Amino acid sequence: MSCGCKTSGDSAHSCGPKKTANGCENVNTCGNSYKLSVFDWLSNINNPAPNRCDFVEVRFKNDRKSFYKNVNNIPLHIGSVITVESSPGHDVGVVSLTGELVKIQMKKKKFSEESALKIYRQANQKDLEVWQEARKKEDGVKLEARKIAQRLGLEMKVTDVEYQGDSSKITFYYTADNRIDFRQLIKDYAGAFRTKIDMKQIGFRQEAAKVGGIGSCGRELCCSTWLTDFRSVNTNVARYQQLSINPQKLAGQCGKLKCCLNYELDSYLDALSNFPSSSTTLETEKGKAFCIKIDVFKKKMWFAYVDSSIAWYDFDIDLVKKLISKNKRGEKTLPLEDLKQPEPSTHTIDLIQENNVDRFEKKNRGNRNRNNQNKQNNNQQGPQGQGQGQGQKRNRPERQERPERSEKTESPNPQSVNQPKPQKQHPQQKAPVEKAVNNSDADKKPQSNPNKKKFKKKYPPKKDNNA
């Protein structure tokens, strides 16, 4: 069994009339559950029996809703699938609102209680099977209806098709700019589909509300979620808000101007009431200037000369009002460039650095700059600098460490002690002298570096034993 939350009526989850008082578990996540829905903020409040409301709001396919009277006092909740009265036969729908809020909705939509139809029962298994089979036929019927209308040469578009719950009637929703002659069309439809035919014309905005979709703002369309009254929108609304008259950007999915242009119109009109007229001109000593731009939020107006409109000068509206009053007295104002005062430069620091595009590359840039500087210094020194540096490094340990070690190690050999030392005067002859000394005395090697051998013997064995 299905609660009919999706448009096609064949939702995968099952929630029949035996659900809890909270209704369908997937009402908030499936299909068109939010299409013109009302939040029941009185659901947790139990009203007394004498003041209980007998009316229930029932939702059918897409945004079609109606109010029905619960004559038999059937316990209903949001998400219950019920069978209601229709002409002819009966229809199947889903309860979308119960309680005291139904009266408020009926008053808002000016629905009379006398014209309300009654509820028969909760939908049984047979009713649901017939309803779902009828829903599965709708897509094929819509395509066939479009082909028939095209064959007859009618300038109309079949937007949506809705079967009644007992498959005894089909309602065709269409859009057209001109009047359509349905005499031959209805005959062809009745012969093709073998049922009662009902034709309803809707506007382009109602079409977008039925089809649904995502707007340019990234959210679902207002007409398919909560908007019920469609006010007229013209191009003056865009001009008041300083928008460019671009039909591709200002038009919605219905092809008309967006309904959201009316949302902030009142606030813009209140702000523009303090502005001078955009058609005002200023008489200056250099020539006549006209208004070329208005900024409502900064409360500024941009002016340019009639002869040369390349340079723009912005002024506060208070200063513009003073200049206009001066022109009314017959006096000319100073040139625009003299009236323009230089604005103090303000240096802002972005502590969070969110506006900086390269905020993730600062550390890498610093390391790269350092590496580049080191490479440049090494390249400037060249091979000669490297040779000098190596020579200096060799001379320092030979003067300090190596003579001391040679004196200690060569102390038992008197011949090696009495040898001349031309090493300080001729550093190039050091290498062969040291080689000769090392070759002559083979016992000097273990004594020359005793610390290194002890270091190697002590620590590595300990690490291996611990491991």
Coordinates of C-alpha atoms in Angstrom, one line a residue:
M1 CA 0.0 0.0 0.0
S2 CA 1.2 3.5 -0.8
C3 CA 0.5 6.8 0.9
G4 CA 0.7 8.6 -2.5
C5 CA 3.4 11.0 -1.3
K6 CA 5.1 10.9 -4.7
T7 CA 3.5 12.4 -7.8
S8 CA 3.1 9.1 -9.6
G9 CA 1.6 7.4 -6.7
D10 CA 3.9 4.4 -6.8
S11 CA 6.2 5.2 -3.9
A12 CA 8.3 2.3 -2.7
H13 CA 7.6 2.7 1.0
S14 CA 4.3 1.4 2.4
C15 CA 2.2 3.4 4.9
G16 CA -1.4 2.5 4.9
P17 CA -4.2 3.7 7.2
K18 CA -2.7 1.8 10.2
K19 CA 0.1 4.3 10.8
T20 CA 0.6 6.2 14.0
A21 CA -0.8 9.7 14.7
N22 CA 2.3 11.2 13.2
G23 CA 1.4 9.9 9.7
C24 CA 3.7 8.7 7.0
E25 CA 7.3 8.3 8.1
N26 CA 8.6 9.5 4.7
V27 CA 6.2 12.4 4.2
N28 CA 9.0 14.9 4.8
T29 CA 11.5 13.2 2.3
C30 CA 9.5 11.7 -0.5
G31 CA 8.2 13.2 -3.7
N32 CA 6.1 16.4 -3.5
S33 CA 5.4 16.3 0.2
Y34 CA 6.4 19.9 0.7
K35 CA 4.3 21.2 -2.2
L36 CA 2.1 23.9 -0.7
S37 CA 2.1 22.1 2.6
V38 CA 1.1 23.6 5.9
F39 CA 2.9 23.0 9.2
D40 CA 0.4 21.8 11.9
W41 CA 1.7 23.6 15.0
L42 CA -1.4 22.5 16.9
S43 CA -0.8 18.7 16.4
N44 CA 0.1 18.1 20.0
I45 CA -2.9 19.9 21.4
N46 CA -6.1 17.9 22.0
N47 CA -9.2 20.0 21.6
P48 CA -12.4 19.2 23.5
A49 CA -14.9 17.0 21.7
P50 CA -17.7 19.6 21.2
N51 CA -15.4 22.0 19.5
R52 CA -13.7 19.4 17.3
C53 CA -13.4 20.4 13.6
D54 CA -15.1 17.9 11.2
F55 CA -13.3 19.1 8.1
V56 CA -10.1 17.7 6.6
E57 CA -7.7 19.0 4.0
V58 CA -7.0 16.4 1.3
R59 CA -4.2 16.5 -1.3
F60 CA -4.3 14.9 -4.7
K61 CA -1.8 14.9 -7.5
N62 CA 0.7 17.9 -7.5
D63 CA -0.8 21.0 -5.9
R64 CA -4.5 20.2 -6.1
K65 CA -6.1 20.3 -2.7
S66 CA -9.7 20.4 -1.4
F67 CA -11.6 20.3 1.9
Y68 CA -13.9 17.4 2.8
K69 CA -16.3 16.8 5.7
N70 CA -15.7 13.8 8.0
V71 CA -19.3 12.7 8.5
N72 CA -18.7 9.3 10.0
N73 CA -16.0 10.6 12.5
I74 CA -13.3 8.4 11.1
P75 CA -10.0 8.7 13.1
L76 CA -7.7 10.4 10.5
H77 CA -4.2 11.7 10.7
I78 CA -1.7 13.3 8.3
G79 CA -0.7 10.7 5.7
S80 CA -3.9 8.6 5.8
V81 CA -5.2 7.5 2.4
I82 CA -8.9 8.0 2.1
T83 CA -11.7 7.6 -0.4
V84 CA -13.8 10.7 -0.9
E85 CA -16.9 11.7 -2.9
S86 CA -16.6 12.9 -6.5
S87 CA -18.7 13.4 -9.6
P88 CA -18.9 10.8 -11.0
G89 CA -17.8 8.0 -8.7
H90 CA -15.2 8.5 -6.0
D91 CA -11.6 9.7 -5.7
V92 CA -8.6 8.7 -3.6
G93 CA -6.4 11.3 -1.8
V94 CA -4.0 11.8 1.1
V95 CA -4.8 13.7 4.2
S96 CA -2.5 16.8 4.4
L97 CA -4.0 18.7 7.4
T98 CA -6.4 18.1 10.3
G99 CA -7.5 20.0 13.3
E100 CA -8.3 23.6 13.9
L101 CA -5.9 24.9 11.3
V102 CA -8.3 23.5 8.6
K103 CA -10.8 26.2 9.5
I104 CA -8.2 28.9 9.1
Q105 CA -7.2 27.5 5.7
M106 CA -10.8 27.4 4.6
K107 CA -11.3 31.0 5.6
K108 CA -8.1 32.0 3.8
K109 CA -9.1 30.3 0.6
K110 CA -12.8 31.4 0.9
F111 CA -14.1 27.9 0.8
S112 CA -17.7 27.5 1.9
E113 CA -18.7 24.7 4.2
E114 CA -21.9 24.0 2.4
S115 CA -20.1 23.0 -0.8
A116 CA -17.8 20.6 0.9
L117 CA -18.1 16.9 -0.1
K118 CA -18.0 14.0 2.3
I119 CA -15.5 11.3 3.1
Y120 CA -16.6 7.7 2.5
R121 CA -13.9 5.6 4.2
Q122 CA -10.3 4.8 4.6
A123 CA -9.0 3.4 1.3
N124 CA -8.9 -0.4 1.2
Q125 CA -6.6 -2.6 -0.8
K126 CA -8.8 -2.6 -3.9
D127 CA -9.0 1.2 -4.0
L128 CA -5.3 1.5 -3.8
E129 CA -4.6 -1.0 -6.6
V130 CA -7.0 0.7 -9.0
W131 CA -5.5 4.1 -8.0
Q132 CA -1.9 3.0 -8.7
E133 CA -2.8 1.4 -12.0
A134 CA -4.5 4.6 -13.1
R135 CA -1.4 6.6 -12.1
K136 CA 0.9 4.4 -14.2
K137 CA -1.1 5.2 -17.3
E138 CA -0.8 9.0 -17.0
D139 CA 2.5 9.4 -18.8
G140 CA 1.4 7.4 -21.8
V141 CA -1.9 9.2 -22.0
K142 CA -0.2 12.6 -21.9
L143 CA 2.0 11.7 -24.9
E144 CA -0.9 10.4 -26.9
A145 CA -3.0 13.5 -26.1
R146 CA -0.2 15.7 -27.4
K147 CA 0.0 13.8 -30.6
I148 CA -3.8 14.1 -31.2
A149 CA -3.7 17.8 -30.5
Q150 CA -0.8 18.3 -32.9
R151 CA -2.6 16.3 -35.6
L152 CA -5.6 18.5 -35.3
G153 CA -3.4 21.6 -35.6
L154 CA -4.4 23.2 -32.2
E155 CA -2.0 25.7 -30.7
M156 CA -2.0 24.3 -27.2
K157 CA 0.3 22.3 -24.9
V158 CA -1.0 19.5 -22.7
T159 CA 1.0 20.1 -19.5
D160 CA -0.4 17.4 -17.1
V161 CA -2.9 14.6 -17.0
E162 CA -4.6 13.4 -13.8
Y163 CA -6.7 10.2 -13.5
Q164 CA -9.5 10.1 -10.9
G165 CA -9.1 7.5 -8.2
D166 CA -11.6 5.0 -9.7
S167 CA -10.4 5.7 -13.4
S168 CA -13.8 7.0 -14.4
K169 CA -12.5 10.5 -15.5
I170 CA -9.4 12.1 -16.9
T171 CA -8.5 15.7 -16.4
F172 CA -6.2 17.4 -19.0
Y173 CA -4.4 20.5 -17.9
Y174 CA -3.2 22.7 -20.9
T175 CA -1.8 26.1 -21.6
A176 CA -2.6 28.2 -24.7
D177 CA -2.4 31.8 -25.7
N178 CA -5.6 31.9 -27.7
R179 CA -9.0 30.3 -27.5
I180 CA -9.2 26.6 -28.5
D181 CA -12.0 24.8 -30.2
F182 CA -12.4 21.5 -28.3
R183 CA -15.4 20.0 -30.2
Q184 CA -13.4 17.6 -32.3
L185 CA -10.6 17.2 -29.7
I186 CA -12.9 15.9 -27.0
K187 CA -14.4 13.4 -29.5
D188 CA -11.0 12.0 -30.4
Y189 CA -9.9 11.9 -26.7
A190 CA -13.1 10.0 -25.7
G191 CA -12.7 7.5 -28.5
A192 CA -9.0 6.9 -27.7
F193 CA -9.2 6.7 -23.9
R194 CA -12.8 5.4 -23.4
T195 CA -13.6 7.5 -20.4
K196 CA -15.0 10.9 -19.4
I197 CA -12.9 13.9 -20.4
D198 CA -12.4 17.1 -18.5
M199 CA -10.3 20.1 -19.9
K200 CA -8.8 22.8 -17.6
Q201 CA -6.8 25.7 -18.8
I202 CA -4.0 27.0 -16.6
G203 CA -1.5 29.8 -16.8
F204 CA 2.2 29.5 -17.4
R205 CA 3.0 30.1 -13.8
Q206 CA 0.6 27.4 -12.7
E207 CA 2.3 25.1 -15.2
A208 CA 5.7 25.7 -13.5
A209 CA 4.0 25.1 -10.2
K210 CA 2.7 21.7 -11.3
V211 CA 5.9 20.6 -13.0
G212 CA 8.3 22.0 -10.3
G213 CA 12.0 22.5 -10.5
I214 CA 15.0 24.3 -9.2
G215 CA 15.3 28.1 -9.6
S216 CA 18.4 30.2 -10.3
C217 CA 18.8 30.7 -6.5
G218 CA 19.4 27.0 -6.0
R219 CA 16.2 26.3 -4.1
E220 CA 12.8 24.8 -5.2
L221 CA 10.5 27.1 -7.1
C222 CA 8.4 29.3 -4.8
C223 CA 5.2 28.6 -6.8
S224 CA 5.6 24.9 -6.2
T225 CA 6.4 25.0 -2.5
W226 CA 4.5 27.9 -0.8
L227 CA 3.4 30.7 -3.1
T228 CA -0.3 30.6 -3.9
D229 CA -1.2 34.1 -5.2
F230 CA 0.6 35.3 -8.4
R231 CA 0.9 39.0 -8.6
S232 CA 1.7 40.9 -11.8
V233 CA 5.4 41.7 -12.3
N234 CA 6.5 44.3 -14.9
T235 CA 9.8 45.8 -16.0
N236 CA 9.4 48.9 -13.7
V237 CA 10.1 46.6 -10.7
A238 CA 13.5 45.8 -12.2
R239 CA 14.2 49.5 -12.9
Y240 CA 13.4 50.5 -9.3
Q241 CA 16.0 47.9 -8.1
Q242 CA 18.6 49.1 -10.5
L243 CA 18.7 45.9 -12.4
S244 CA 19.7 45.5 -16.1
I245 CA 16.7 44.7 -18.3
N246 CA 18.0 41.3 -19.4
P247 CA 15.1 38.9 -20.1
Q248 CA 17.3 35.8 -19.8
K249 CA 18.2 36.7 -16.2
L250 CA 14.9 38.2 -15.1
A251 CA 12.7 35.5 -16.5
G252 CA 11.9 32.3 -14.6
Q253 CA 11.2 28.8 -15.8
C254 CA 7.7 29.8 -16.8
G255 CA 9.0 32.4 -19.2
K256 CA 7.6 35.3 -17.3
L257 CA 9.3 37.7 -14.9
K258 CA 10.3 36.2 -11.6
C259 CA 7.9 36.5 -8.8
C260 CA 10.7 37.2 -6.3
L261 CA 11.2 40.6 -7.9
N262 CA 8.2 41.8 -5.8
Y263 CA 9.6 40.6 -2.5
E264 CA 12.0 43.5 -1.9
L265 CA 10.2 46.1 -3.9
D266 CA 8.7 47.9 -0.9
S267 CA 12.0 48.3 0.8
Y268 CA 13.5 49.8 -2.4
L269 CA 10.7 52.2 -2.8
D270 CA 11.1 53.4 0.8
A271 CA 14.8 54.0 0.2
L272 CA 14.3 55.8 -3.1
S273 CA 11.8 58.2 -1.5
N274 CA 14.8 60.1 0.0
F275 CA 16.6 60.2 -3.4
P276 CA 16.3 63.1 -5.9
S277 CA 14.8 62.2 -9.2
S278 CA 17.2 60.3 -11.5
S279 CA 16.3 62.7 -14.3
T280 CA 17.7 65.7 -12.5
T281 CA 20.6 67.7 -14.1
L282 CA 23.1 70.0 -12.5
E283 CA 24.3 73.3 -13.9
T284 CA 28.0 73.7 -13.3
E285 CA 30.6 76.2 -14.4
K286 CA 32.1 73.7 -16.8
G287 CA 28.8 72.6 -18.3
K288 CA 25.6 70.6 -17.7
A289 CA 25.8 67.2 -15.8
F290 CA 23.3 64.4 -15.7
C291 CA 22.7 61.5 -13.3
I292 CA 24.1 58.2 -14.8
K293 CA 23.8 55.8 -11.8
I294 CA 22.2 55.4 -8.4
D295 CA 23.4 53.2 -5.5
V296 CA 20.5 52.7 -3.1
F297 CA 22.6 51.0 -0.3
K298 CA 25.5 53.6 -0.2
K299 CA 23.1 56.5 -0.8
K300 CA 25.2 57.9 -3.6
M301 CA 24.5 59.3 -7.1
W302 CA 27.0 59.3 -10.0
F303 CA 27.1 62.3 -12.4
A304 CA 28.9 62.9 -15.7
Y305 CA 29.1 65.8 -18.1
V306 CA 26.9 65.8 -21.1
D307 CA 29.9 66.6 -23.4
S308 CA 32.2 64.0 -22.0
S309 CA 30.4 61.2 -20.2
I310 CA 33.5 59.0 -19.7
A311 CA 34.4 60.4 -16.2
W312 CA 31.9 59.7 -13.5
Y313 CA 31.8 61.5 -10.1
D314 CA 29.9 60.1 -7.1
F315 CA 28.3 62.4 -4.5
D316 CA 26.1 61.8 -1.4
I317 CA 22.4 62.5 -1.8
D318 CA 22.7 65.3 0.8
L319 CA 25.2 67.2 -1.3
V320 CA 23.2 66.6 -4.4
K321 CA 20.1 68.1 -2.7
K322 CA 22.2 71.2 -1.9
L323 CA 23.4 71.5 -5.4
I324 CA 19.9 71.2 -6.8
S325 CA 18.6 74.0 -4.4
K326 CA 21.5 76.2 -5.6
N327 CA 20.6 75.7 -9.2
K328 CA 17.0 76.6 -8.4
R329 CA 18.2 80.0 -7.1
G330 CA 19.9 80.6 -10.5
E331 CA 23.5 79.9 -9.3
K332 CA 25.9 77.6 -11.0
T333 CA 27.9 75.1 -8.9
L334 CA 31.6 74.4 -9.1
P335 CA 32.9 71.8 -11.5
L336 CA 32.3 68.2 -10.6
E337 CA 36.0 67.5 -10.1
D338 CA 36.3 70.4 -7.6
L339 CA 33.2 69.2 -5.7
K340 CA 34.6 65.7 -5.4
Q341 CA 36.5 65.3 -2.1
P342 CA 39.2 62.7 -1.9
E343 CA 38.2 59.9 0.3
P344 CA 40.5 58.8 3.1
S345 CA 42.3 55.6 2.3
T346 CA 41.5 52.9 4.7
H347 CA 43.6 49.8 4.9
T348 CA 41.7 46.9 6.0
I349 CA 43.3 43.7 7.4
D350 CA 41.6 40.4 6.9
L351 CA 42.5 38.5 10.0
I352 CA 40.7 35.4 8.9
Q353 CA 42.1 35.7 5.3
E354 CA 39.1 34.2 3.8
N355 CA 39.1 36.6 0.8
N356 CA 42.7 35.8 -0.1
V357 CA 42.9 33.3 -2.9
D358 CA 46.5 32.4 -2.2
R359 CA 46.1 31.8 1.6
F360 CA 47.0 28.1 1.2
E361 CA 50.2 28.8 -0.7
K362 CA 51.9 31.3 1.6
K363 CA 54.0 28.7 3.4
N364 CA 55.2 27.1 0.2
R365 CA 56.0 30.5 -1.3
G366 CA 58.3 31.3 1.6
N367 CA 60.2 28.1 1.3
R368 CA 60.5 28.6 -2.4
N369 CA 61.9 32.1 -2.0
R370 CA 64.5 30.9 0.5
N371 CA 65.6 28.0 -1.8
N372 CA 65.9 30.4 -4.8
Q373 CA 68.0 32.8 -2.8
N374 CA 70.3 30.0 -1.6
K375 CA 70.7 28.8 -5.2
Q376 CA 71.5 32.3 -6.4
N377 CA 74.2 32.7 -3.8
N378 CA 75.8 29.3 -4.6
N379 CA 75.8 30.2 -8.3
Q380 CA 77.5 33.5 -7.7
Q381 CA 80.3 31.9 -5.7
G382 CA 81.0 29.4 -8.5
P383 CA 83.6 26.6 -8.4
Q384 CA 86.3 28.9 -7.1
G385 CA 84.4 29.8 -4.0
Q386 CA 83.7 26.2 -3.3
G387 CA 87.4 25.3 -3.7
Q388 CA 88.4 28.1 -1.3
G389 CA 85.9 27.1 1.2
Q390 CA 87.1 23.5 1.1
G391 CA 90.7 24.6 1.5
Q392 CA 89.9 26.7 4.5
K393 CA 87.9 23.8 6.1
R394 CA 90.9 21.5 5.6
N395 CA 93.4 24.0 7.0
R396 CA 91.6 24.6 10.2
P397 CA 91.5 21.0 11.5
E398 CA 95.1 20.4 10.3
R399 CA 96.5 23.3 12.3
Q400 CA 94.6 22.6 15.5
E401 CA 93.8 18.9 15.8
R402 CA 96.1 16.9 13.6
P403 CA 99.4 18.3 15.0
E404 CA 98.3 17.5 18.5
R405 CA 97.3 13.9 17.6
S406 CA 100.6 13.4 15.8
E407 CA 102.6 14.6 18.8
K408 CA 100.8 12.1 21.1
T409 CA 100.9 9.2 18.8
E410 CA 104.5 9.8 17.5
S411 CA 106.0 10.2 21.0
P412 CA 107.4 6.5 21.1
N413 CA 109.2 7.1 17.8
P414 CA 112.0 9.6 18.2
Q415 CA 112.6 9.9 14.5
S416 CA 109.1 11.0 13.7
V417 CA 109.3 13.7 16.4
N418 CA 112.6 15.2 15.1
Q419 CA 111.3 15.4 11.5
P420 CA 110.9 19.0 10.0
K421 CA 107.5 20.4 9.8
P422 CA 107.1 22.3 6.5
Q423 CA 103.3 21.8 6.6
K424 CA 102.5 25.3 7.7
Q425 CA 104.5 27.0 5.0
H426 CA 103.5 24.6 2.2
P427 CA 100.0 23.2 2.6
Q428 CA 100.2 21.3 -0.7
Q429 CA 102.8 18.9 0.6
K430 CA 100.7 17.8 3.6
A431 CA 99.0 14.8 2.0
P432 CA 102.1 12.9 0.9
V433 CA 103.8 13.4 4.3
E434 CA 100.8 12.0 6.1
K435 CA 100.6 9.0 3.8
A436 CA 104.3 8.2 4.4
V437 CA 103.9 8.5 8.1
N438 CA 100.8 6.2 8.1
N439 CA 102.5 3.6 5.9
S440 CA 105.7 3.5 8.1
D441 CA 103.8 3.1 11.3
A442 CA 101.1 0.5 11.2
D443 CA 100.5 0.4 14.9
K444 CA 99.2 4.0 14.9
K445 CA 95.8 3.2 13.4
P446 CA 94.2 1.7 16.5
Q447 CA 95.7 4.4 18.7
S448 CA 94.8 7.3 16.4
N449 CA 91.0 6.8 16.6
P450 CA 90.3 4.9 19.8
N451 CA 87.0 6.7 20.5
K452 CA 85.3 5.7 17.2
K453 CA 86.0 2.0 17.8
K454 CA 84.7 2.2 21.4
F455 CA 81.6 4.0 20.2
K456 CA 80.8 1.4 17.6
K457 CA 81.3 -1.5 20.1
K458 CA 79.3 -0.1 22.9
Y459 CA 75.9 1.0 21.5
P460 CA 74.9 -1.2 18.6
P461 CA 75.1 -4.5 20.6
K462 CA 72.9 -3.0 23.3
K463 CA 70.3 -2.0 20.8
D464 CA 70.3 -5.5 19.2
N465 CA 70.0 -7.2 22.7
N466 CA 67.1 -5.0 23.6
A467 CA 65.4 -5.7 20.4

